Structures are given as structure tokens and as C-alpha cells.
PDB file of C-alpha atoms and ligand atoms in Angstrom:
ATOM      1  CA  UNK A   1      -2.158  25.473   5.657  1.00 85.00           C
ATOM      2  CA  UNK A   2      -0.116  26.101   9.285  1.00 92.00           C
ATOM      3  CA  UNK A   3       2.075  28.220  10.197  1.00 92.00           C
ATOM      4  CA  UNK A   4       5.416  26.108  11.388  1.00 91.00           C
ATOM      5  CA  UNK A   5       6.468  22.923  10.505  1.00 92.00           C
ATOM      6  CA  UNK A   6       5.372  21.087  13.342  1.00 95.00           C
ATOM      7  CA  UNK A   7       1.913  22.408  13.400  1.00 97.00           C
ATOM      8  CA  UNK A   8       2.249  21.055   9.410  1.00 97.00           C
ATOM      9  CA  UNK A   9       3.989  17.271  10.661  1.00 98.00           C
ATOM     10  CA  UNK A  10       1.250  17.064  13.590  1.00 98.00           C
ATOM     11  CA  UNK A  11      -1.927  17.420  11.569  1.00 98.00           C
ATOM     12  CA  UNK A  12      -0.296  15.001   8.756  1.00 98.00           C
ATOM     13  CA  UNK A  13       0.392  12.381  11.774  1.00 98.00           C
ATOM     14  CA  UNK A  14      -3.066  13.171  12.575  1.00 98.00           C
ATOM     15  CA  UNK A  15      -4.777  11.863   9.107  1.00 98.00           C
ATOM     16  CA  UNK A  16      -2.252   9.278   8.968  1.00 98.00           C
ATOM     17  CA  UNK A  17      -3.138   7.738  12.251  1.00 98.00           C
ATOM     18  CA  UNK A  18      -7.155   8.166  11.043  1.00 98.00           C
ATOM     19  CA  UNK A  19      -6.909   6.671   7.646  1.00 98.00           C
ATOM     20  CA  UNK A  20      -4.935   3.428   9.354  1.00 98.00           C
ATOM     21  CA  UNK A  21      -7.511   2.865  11.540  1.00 98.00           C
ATOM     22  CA  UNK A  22      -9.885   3.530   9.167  1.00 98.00           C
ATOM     23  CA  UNK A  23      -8.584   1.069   6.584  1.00 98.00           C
ATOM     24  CA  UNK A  24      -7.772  -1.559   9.172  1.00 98.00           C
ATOM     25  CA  UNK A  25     -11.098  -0.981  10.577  1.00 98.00           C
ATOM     26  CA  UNK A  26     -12.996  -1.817   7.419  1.00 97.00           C
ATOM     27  CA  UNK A  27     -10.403  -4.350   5.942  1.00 96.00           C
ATOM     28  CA  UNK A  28      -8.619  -5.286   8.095  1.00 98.00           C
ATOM     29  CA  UNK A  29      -5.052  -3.851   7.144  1.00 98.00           C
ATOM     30  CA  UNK A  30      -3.837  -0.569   5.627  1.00 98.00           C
ATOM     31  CA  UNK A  31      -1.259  -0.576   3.032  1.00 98.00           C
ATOM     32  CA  UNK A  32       0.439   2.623   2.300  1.00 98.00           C
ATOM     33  CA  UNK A  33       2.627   3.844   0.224  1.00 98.00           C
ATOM     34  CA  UNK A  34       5.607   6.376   1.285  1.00 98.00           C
ATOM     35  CA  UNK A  35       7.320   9.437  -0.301  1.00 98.00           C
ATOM     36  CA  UNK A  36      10.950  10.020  -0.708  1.00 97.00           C
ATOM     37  CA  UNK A  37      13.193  12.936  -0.532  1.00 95.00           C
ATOM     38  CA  UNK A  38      13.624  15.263   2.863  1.00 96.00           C
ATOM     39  CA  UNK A  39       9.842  16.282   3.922  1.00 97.00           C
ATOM     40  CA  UNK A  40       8.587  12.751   5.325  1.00 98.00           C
ATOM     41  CA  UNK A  41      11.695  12.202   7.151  1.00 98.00           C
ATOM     42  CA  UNK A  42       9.938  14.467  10.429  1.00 98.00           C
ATOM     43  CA  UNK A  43       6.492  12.636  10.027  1.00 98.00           C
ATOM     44  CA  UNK A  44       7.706   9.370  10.055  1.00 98.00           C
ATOM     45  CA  UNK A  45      10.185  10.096  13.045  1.00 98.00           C
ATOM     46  CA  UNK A  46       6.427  12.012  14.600  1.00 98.00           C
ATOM     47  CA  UNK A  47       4.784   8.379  14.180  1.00 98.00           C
ATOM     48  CA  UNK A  48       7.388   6.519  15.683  1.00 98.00           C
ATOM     49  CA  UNK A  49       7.506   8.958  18.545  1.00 98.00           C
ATOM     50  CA  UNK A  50       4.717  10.830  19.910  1.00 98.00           C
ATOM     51  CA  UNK A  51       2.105   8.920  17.882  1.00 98.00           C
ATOM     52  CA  UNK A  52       3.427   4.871  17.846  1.00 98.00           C
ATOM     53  CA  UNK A  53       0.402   3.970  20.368  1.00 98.00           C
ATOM     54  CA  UNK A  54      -1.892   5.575  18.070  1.00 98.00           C
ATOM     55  CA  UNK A  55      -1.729   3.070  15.340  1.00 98.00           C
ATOM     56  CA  UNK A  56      -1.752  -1.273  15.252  1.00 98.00           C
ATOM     57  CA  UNK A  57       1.927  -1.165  13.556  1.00 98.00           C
ATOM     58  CA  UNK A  58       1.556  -4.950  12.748  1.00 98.00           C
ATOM     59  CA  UNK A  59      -1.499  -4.326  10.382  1.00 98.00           C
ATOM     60  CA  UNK A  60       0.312  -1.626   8.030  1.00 98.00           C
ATOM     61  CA  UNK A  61       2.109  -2.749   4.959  1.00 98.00           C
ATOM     62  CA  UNK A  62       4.485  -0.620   3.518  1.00 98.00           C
ATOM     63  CA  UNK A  63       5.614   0.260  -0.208  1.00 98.00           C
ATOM     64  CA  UNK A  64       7.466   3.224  -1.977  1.00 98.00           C
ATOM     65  CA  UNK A  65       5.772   5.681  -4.376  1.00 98.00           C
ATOM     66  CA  UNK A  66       9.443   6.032  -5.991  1.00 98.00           C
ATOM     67  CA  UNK A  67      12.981   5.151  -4.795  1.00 98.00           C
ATOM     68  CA  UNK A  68      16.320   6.225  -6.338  1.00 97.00           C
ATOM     69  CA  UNK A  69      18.383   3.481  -8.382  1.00 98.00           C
ATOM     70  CA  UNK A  70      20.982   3.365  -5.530  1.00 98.00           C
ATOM     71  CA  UNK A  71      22.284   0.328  -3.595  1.00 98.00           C
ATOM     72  CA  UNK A  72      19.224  -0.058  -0.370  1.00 98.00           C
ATOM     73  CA  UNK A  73      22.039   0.758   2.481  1.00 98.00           C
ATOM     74  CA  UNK A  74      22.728   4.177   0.119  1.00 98.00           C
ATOM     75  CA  UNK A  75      22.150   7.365   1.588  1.00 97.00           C
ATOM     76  CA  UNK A  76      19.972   8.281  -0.858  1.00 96.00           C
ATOM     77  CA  UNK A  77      17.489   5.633  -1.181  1.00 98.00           C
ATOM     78  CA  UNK A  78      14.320   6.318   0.249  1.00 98.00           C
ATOM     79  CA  UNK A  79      13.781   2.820   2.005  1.00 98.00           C
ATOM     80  CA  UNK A  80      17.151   3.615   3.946  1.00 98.00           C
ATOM     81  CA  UNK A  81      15.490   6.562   5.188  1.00 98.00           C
ATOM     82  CA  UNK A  82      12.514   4.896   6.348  1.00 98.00           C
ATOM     83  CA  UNK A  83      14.141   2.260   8.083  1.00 98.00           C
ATOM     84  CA  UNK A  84      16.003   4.197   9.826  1.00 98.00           C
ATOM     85  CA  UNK A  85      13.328   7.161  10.871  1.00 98.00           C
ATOM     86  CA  UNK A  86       9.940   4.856  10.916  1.00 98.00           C
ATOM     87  CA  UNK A  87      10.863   0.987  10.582  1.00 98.00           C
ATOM     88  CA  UNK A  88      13.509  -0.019  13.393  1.00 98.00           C
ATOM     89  CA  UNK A  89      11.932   2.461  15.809  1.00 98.00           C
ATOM     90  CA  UNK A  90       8.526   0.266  15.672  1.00 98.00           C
ATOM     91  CA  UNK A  91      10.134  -3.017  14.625  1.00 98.00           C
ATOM     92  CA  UNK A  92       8.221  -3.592  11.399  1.00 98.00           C
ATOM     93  CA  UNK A  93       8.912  -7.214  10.749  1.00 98.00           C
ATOM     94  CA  UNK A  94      10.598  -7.747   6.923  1.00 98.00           C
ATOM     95  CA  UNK A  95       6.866  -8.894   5.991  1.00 98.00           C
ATOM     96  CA  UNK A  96       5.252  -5.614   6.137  1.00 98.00           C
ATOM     97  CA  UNK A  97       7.738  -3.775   3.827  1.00 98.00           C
ATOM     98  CA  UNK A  98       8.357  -4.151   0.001  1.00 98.00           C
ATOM     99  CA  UNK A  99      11.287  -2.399  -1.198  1.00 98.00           C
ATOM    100  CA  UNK A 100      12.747  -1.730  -4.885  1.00 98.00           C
ATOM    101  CA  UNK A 101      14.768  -4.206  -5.349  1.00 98.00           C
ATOM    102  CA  UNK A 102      17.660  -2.252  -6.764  1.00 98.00           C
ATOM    103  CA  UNK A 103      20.032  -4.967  -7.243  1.00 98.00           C
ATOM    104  CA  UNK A 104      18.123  -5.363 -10.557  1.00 98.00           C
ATOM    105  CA  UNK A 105      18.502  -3.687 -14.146  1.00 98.00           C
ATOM    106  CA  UNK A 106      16.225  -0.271 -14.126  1.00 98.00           C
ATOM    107  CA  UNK A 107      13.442  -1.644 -15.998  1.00 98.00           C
ATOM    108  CA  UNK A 108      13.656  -5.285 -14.326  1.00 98.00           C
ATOM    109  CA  UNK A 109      13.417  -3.321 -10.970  1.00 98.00           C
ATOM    110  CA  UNK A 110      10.279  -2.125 -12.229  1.00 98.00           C
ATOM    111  CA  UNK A 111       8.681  -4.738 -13.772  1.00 98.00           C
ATOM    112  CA  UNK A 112       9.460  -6.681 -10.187  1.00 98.00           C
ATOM    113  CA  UNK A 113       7.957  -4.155  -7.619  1.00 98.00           C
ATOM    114  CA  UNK A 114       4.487  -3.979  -9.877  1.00 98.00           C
ATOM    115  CA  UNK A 115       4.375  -7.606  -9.319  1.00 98.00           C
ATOM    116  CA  UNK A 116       4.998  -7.201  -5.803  1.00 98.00           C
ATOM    117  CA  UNK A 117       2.372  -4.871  -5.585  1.00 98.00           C
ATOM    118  CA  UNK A 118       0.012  -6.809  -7.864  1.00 98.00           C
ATOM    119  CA  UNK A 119       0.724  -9.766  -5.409  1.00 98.00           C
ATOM    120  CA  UNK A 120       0.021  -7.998  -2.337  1.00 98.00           C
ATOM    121  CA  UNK A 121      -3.367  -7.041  -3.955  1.00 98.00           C
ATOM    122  CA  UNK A 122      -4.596 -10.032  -5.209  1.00 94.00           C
ATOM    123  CA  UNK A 123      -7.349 -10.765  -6.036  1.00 93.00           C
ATOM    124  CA  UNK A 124      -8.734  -7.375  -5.928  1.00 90.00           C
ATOM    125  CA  UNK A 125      -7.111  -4.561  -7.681  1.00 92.00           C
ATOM    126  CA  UNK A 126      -4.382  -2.223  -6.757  1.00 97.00           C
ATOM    127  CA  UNK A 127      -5.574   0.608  -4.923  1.00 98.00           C
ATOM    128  CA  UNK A 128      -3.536   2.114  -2.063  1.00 98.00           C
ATOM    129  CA  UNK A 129      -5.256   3.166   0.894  1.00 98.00           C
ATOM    130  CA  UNK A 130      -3.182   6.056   1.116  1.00 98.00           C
ATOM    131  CA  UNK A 131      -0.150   7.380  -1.041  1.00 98.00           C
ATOM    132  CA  UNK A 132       2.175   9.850   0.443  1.00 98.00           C
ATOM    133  CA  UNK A 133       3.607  12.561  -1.978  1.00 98.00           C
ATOM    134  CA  UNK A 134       5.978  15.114  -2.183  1.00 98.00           C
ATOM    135  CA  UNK A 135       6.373  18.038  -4.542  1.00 98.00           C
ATOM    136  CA  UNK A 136       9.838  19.435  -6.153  1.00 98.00           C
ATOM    137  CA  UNK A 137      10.642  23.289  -6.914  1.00 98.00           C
ATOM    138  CA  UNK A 138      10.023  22.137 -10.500  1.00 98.00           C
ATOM    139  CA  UNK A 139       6.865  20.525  -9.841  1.00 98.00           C
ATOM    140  CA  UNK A 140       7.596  17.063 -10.186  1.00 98.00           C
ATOM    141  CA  UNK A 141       6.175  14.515  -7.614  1.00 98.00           C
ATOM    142  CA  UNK A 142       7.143  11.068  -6.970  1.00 98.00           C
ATOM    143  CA  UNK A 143       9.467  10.578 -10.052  1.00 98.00           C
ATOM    144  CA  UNK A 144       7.194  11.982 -12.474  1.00 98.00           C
ATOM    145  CA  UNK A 145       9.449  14.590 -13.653  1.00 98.00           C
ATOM    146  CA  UNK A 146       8.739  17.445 -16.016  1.00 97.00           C
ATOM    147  CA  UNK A 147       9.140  16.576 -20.087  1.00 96.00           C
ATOM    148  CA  UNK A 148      10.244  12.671 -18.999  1.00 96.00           C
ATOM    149  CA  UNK A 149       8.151  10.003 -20.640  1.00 96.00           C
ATOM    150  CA  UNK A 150       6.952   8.509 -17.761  1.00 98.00           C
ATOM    151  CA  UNK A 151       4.401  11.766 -17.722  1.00 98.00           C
ATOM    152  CA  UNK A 152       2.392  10.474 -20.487  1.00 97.00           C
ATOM    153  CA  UNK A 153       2.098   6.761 -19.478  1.00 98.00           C
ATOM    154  CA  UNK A 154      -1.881   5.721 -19.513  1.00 97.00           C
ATOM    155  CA  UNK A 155      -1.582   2.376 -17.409  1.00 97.00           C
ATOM    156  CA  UNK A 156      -1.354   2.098 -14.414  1.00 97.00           C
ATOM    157  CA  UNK A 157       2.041   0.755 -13.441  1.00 98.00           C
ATOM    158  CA  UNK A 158       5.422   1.301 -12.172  1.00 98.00           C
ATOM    159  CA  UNK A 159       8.077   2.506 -14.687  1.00 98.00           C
ATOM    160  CA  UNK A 160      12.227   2.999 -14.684  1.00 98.00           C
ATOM    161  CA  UNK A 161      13.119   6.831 -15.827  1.00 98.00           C
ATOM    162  CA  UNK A 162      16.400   8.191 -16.208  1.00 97.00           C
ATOM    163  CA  UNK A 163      16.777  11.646 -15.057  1.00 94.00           C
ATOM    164  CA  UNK A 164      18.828  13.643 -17.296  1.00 93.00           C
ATOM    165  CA  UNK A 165      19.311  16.738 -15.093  1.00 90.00           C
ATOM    166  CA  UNK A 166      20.381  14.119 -12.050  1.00 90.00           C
ATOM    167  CA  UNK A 167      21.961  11.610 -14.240  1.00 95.00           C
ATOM    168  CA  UNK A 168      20.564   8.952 -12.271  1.00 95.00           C
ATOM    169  CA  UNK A 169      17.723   6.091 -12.651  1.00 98.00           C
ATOM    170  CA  UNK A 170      14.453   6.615 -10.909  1.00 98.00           C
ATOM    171  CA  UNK A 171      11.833   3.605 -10.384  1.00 98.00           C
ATOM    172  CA  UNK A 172       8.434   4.965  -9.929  1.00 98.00           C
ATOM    173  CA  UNK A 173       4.310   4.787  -9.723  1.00 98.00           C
ATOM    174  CA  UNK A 174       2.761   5.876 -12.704  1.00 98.00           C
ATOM    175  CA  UNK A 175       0.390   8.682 -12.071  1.00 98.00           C
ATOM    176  CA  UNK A 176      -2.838   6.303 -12.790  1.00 98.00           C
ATOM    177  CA  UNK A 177      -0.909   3.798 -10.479  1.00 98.00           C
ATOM    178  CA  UNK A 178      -1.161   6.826  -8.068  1.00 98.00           C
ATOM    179  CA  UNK A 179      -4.623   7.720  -8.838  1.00 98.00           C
ATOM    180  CA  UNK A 180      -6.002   4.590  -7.977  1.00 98.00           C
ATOM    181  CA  UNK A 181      -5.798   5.339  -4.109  1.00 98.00           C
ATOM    182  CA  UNK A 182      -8.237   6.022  -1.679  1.00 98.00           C
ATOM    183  CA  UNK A 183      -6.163   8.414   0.052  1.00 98.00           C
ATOM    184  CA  UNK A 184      -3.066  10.802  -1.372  1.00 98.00           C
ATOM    185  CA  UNK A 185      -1.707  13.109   1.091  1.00 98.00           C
ATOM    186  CA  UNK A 186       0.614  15.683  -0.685  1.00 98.00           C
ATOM    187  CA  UNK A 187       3.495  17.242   2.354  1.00 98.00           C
ATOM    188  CA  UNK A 188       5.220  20.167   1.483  1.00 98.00           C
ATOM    189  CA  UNK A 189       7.375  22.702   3.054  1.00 96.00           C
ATOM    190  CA  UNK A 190       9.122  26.062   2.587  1.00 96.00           C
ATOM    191  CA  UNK A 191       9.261  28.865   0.068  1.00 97.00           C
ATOM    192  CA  UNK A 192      11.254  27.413  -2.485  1.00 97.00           C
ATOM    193  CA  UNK A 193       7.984  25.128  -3.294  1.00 98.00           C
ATOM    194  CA  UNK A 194       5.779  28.197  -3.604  1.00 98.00           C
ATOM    195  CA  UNK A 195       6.240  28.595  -7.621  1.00 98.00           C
ATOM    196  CA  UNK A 196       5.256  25.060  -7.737  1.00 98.00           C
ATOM    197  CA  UNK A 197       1.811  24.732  -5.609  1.00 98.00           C
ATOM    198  CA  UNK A 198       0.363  27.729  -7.650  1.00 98.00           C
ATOM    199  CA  UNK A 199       1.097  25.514 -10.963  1.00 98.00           C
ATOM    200  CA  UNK A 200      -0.081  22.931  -9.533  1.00 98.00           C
ATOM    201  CA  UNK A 201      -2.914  24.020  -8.043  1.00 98.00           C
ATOM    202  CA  UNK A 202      -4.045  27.337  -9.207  1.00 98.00           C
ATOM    203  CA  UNK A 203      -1.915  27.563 -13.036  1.00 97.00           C
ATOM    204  CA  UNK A 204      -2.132  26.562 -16.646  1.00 97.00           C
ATOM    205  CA  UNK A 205      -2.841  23.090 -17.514  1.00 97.00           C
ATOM    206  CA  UNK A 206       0.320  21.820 -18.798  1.00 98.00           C
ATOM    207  CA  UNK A 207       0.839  17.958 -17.077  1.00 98.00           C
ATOM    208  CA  UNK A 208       4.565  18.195 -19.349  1.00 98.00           C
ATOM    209  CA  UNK A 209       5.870  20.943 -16.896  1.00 98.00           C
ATOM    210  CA  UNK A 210       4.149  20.526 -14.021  1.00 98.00           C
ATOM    211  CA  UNK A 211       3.671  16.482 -13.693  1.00 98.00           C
ATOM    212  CA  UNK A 212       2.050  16.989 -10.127  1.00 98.00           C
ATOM    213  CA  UNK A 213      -0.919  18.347 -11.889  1.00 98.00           C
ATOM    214  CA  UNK A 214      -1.630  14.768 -13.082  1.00 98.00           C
ATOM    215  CA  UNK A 215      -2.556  13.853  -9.483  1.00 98.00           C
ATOM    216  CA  UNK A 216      -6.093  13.148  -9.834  1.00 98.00           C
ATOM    217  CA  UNK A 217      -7.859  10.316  -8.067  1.00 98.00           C
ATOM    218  CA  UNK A 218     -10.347   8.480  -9.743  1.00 96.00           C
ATOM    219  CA  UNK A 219     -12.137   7.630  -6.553  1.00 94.00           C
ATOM    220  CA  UNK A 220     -10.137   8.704  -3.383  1.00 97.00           C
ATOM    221  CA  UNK A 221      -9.491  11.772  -2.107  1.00 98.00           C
ATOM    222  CA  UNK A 222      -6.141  14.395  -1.855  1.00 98.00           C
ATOM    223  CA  UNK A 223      -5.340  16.583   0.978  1.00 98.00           C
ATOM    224  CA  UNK A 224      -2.511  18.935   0.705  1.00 98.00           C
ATOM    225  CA  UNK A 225      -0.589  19.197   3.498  1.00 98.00           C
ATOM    226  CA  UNK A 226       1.711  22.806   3.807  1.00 97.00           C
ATOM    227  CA  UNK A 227       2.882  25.401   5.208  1.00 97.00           C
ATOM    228  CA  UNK A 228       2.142  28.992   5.277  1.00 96.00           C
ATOM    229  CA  UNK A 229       5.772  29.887   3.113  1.00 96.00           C
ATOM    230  CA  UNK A 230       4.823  26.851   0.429  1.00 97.00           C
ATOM    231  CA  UNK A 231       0.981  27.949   0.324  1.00 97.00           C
ATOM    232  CA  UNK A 232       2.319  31.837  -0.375  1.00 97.00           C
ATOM    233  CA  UNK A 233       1.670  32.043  -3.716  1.00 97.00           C
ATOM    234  CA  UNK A 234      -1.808  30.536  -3.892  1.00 97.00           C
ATOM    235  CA  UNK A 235      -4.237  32.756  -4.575  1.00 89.00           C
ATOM    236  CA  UNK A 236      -6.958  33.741  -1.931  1.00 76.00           C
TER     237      UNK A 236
HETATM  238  C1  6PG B   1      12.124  11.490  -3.984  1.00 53.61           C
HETATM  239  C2  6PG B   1      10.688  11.855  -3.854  1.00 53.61           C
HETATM  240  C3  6PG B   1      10.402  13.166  -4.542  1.00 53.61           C
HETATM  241  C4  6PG B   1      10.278  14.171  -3.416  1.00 53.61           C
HETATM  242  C5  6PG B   1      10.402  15.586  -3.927  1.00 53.61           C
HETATM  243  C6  6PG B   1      10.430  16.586  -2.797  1.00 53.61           C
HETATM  244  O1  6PG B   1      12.447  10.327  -4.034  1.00 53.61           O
HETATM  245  O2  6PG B   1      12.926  12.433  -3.969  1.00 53.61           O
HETATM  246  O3  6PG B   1       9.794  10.951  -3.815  1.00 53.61           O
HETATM  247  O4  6PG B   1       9.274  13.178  -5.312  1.00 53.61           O
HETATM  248  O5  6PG B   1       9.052  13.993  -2.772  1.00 53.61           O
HETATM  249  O6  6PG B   1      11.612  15.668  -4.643  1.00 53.61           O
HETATM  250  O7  6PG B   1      11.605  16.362  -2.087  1.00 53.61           O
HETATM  251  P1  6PG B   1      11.918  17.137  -0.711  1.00 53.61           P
HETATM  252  O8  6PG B   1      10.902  16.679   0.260  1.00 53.61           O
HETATM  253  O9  6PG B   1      13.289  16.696  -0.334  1.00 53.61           O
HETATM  254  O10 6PG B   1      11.822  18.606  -0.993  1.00 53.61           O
END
């Protein structure tokens, strides 16, 4: 828990910059897989900055826990975001970065990017050396949004879910897809979150309401990264 945001962004650079070395260390490459929505945009614009020596850029492959069913040069889609804050500033080759391919029918989409991902695995199995979350005021995280089917799906895969409330498609990791990392680094900011950490963290069981309490690694590890507003409601 820190105080301001950068304090937050900087420590989260920090374990980013370990794990990649880390992973590339011991095999060689580090494959990751990034969050949507607001909070990453200031880490990945930290790593492109103050941090780009810290990290061999040409041995990280990059993938999305979730991405909105929007055209990829839409200014919501997650990808878009990356390129612009993470990508272009290090000049990640087109190699090193598998988007949703959104041009595709919802559950096509899907179906696609798990092969991708199955691909890029091969022969071992899919395991992540580090997934990057996010958390919502109603504690959803990637697209695993409360009382949506995609809550209770047991394999590990990657799913289309329409959003009622948003009226929009969503393409995302299932939570054992997520679970299967080494790594999961949860970033969240700001008061409006607080609500939804306790849940999470400290409340009632109940995966239908608050789908981030699903994130529970088989083997790997999580490590929450907040600040002092978002971590106001956890108990002592
Ligand atoms: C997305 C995300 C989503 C996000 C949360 C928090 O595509 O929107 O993956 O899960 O992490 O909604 O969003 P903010 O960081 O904008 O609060």
C-alpha cells in the first residue's frame, strides 16, 4: 500500500522489471499478459520511460487479459492503448504482440486468441509468467463481471461475454486461464475501488458478485498493488 500514485506506478515498474528478468533469465523469454481500462496506462508509459533500460524489450511477448469488442484503432480497445503508451515508445516488433482479433464474430474472436495463446505455448502448457489485473467499483476484474456466465466457467480458456449494463461484447481469460500464472499483479487506484478490495479481499465469499475473488493461483503468486485511498477499507 503507498501513499500517491507514483509511489504505487514505481514499485509496480519495479516487480515488473524483476519478474522479466526473472522469466527471461530462467527461460529465456517472459510473456505477459496486460490489463485494460485507465490504471495501466501510467505504468506502461513508467516502463517506456524511466525504466526502458531496465528490461531486454525484444524477449517480452505480449497478450491481453481482456479487450473490448471494438475496432483495434478504437479508443476504447485496450491494445490501442498499449500501443500507443508502451509499444511504439520501445518499438515492439508485430511478433511480440497478439491482439484480439476483433474483426471476428464475439465467440470466433475467442476461440482465435486461445489458439494464439495455445500456439505461443506449445508444447508446454499455458501459464503466463505474469498477468496484469485491474479491479472495477463492482468488483469485476478482467471481464469477469458480476452475475455473467463467464464467472462460473471451469476450463481454462478465453470466452466472449456480453455486458448487459455496457451493452457491449467483452473477449476475456477465464479465471482458471488466469490462475494458471506464475505471477498476477492486481493495480488499483482511488477511493471509488475501496468497497471493492474489502470484498475481495477481506468479505463474504460470493465469486457471483465479486468475480475478483476467483483470483486464485494454482501455483504462482498475487501481489496487490494500491494505494492508500483503494486499501481504506481493509481492515487492519
Ligand atoms: C478493461 C479491464 C478492466 C479494468 C477495470 C478497472 O478492459 O476495462 O481489463 O478489468 O481493469 O475495469 O478499470 P480502471 O483501471 O479504468 O478503473
Amino acid at each position: 500500500m503507498f501513499k500517491t500514485t507514483k509511489e504505487v506506478l514505481d514499485a509496480a515498474a519495479v516487480y515488473f522489471v524483476n519478474t522479466a528478468s526473472e522469466s527471461i533469465s530462467t527461460q529465456g523469454r517472459f510473456t505477459v499478459a496486460l490489463s485494460g481500462g485507465s490504471s495501466p496506462k501510467g505504468l506502461f508509459e513508467l516502463l517506456a520511460s524511466e525504466y526502458h533500460s531496465k528490461v531486454e524489450w525484444n524477449k517480452v511477448f505480449f497478450f491481453f487479459g481482456d479487450e473490448r469488442y471494438v475496432p483495434a484503432d478504437h479508443p476504447d480497445s485496450n491494445a490501442l492503448m498499449a500501443k500507443k503508451a508502451l509499444f511504439d515508445p520501445l518499438h515492439i516488433v508485430p511478433q511480440q504482440i497478439f491482439t484480439v482479433n476483433t474483426s471476428l464474430e464475439p465467440a470466433e474472436a475467442a476461440k482465435a486468441y486461445k489458439q494464439v495463446i495455445e500456439e505461443h505455448f506449445a508444447p508446454g502448457s499455458v501459464a503466463f509468467d505474469l498477468i496484469l489485473l485491474g479491479l472495477g467499483d463492482d468488483a469485476h476484474t478482467a471481464s469477469l463481471f458480476p452475475h455473467t456466465s463467464v464467472v462460473n466457467a471451469t476450463d481454462a480458456g478465453v470466452k466472449e461475454i456480453f455486458v448487459e449494463d455496457k451493452k457491449v461484447f467483452r473477449i476475456t481469460f477465464t479465471a482458471p486461464l488466469i490462475n494458471q500464472a506464475r505471477h498476477i499483479a492486481f493495480l488499483v487506484f482511488g477511493s471509488s475501488k475501496a468497497d471493492a478490495v474489502h470484498h475481495v479481499l477481506q468479505g463474504e465469499k460470493d465469486i457471483n458478485q465479486y468475480p475478483a475473488q476467483l483470483i486464485e493461483p494454482t501455483n504462482g503468486d498475487v501481489t496487490w498493488f494500491m494505494d492508500e485511498s483503494a486499501a481504506a477499507h481493509l481492515d487492519q
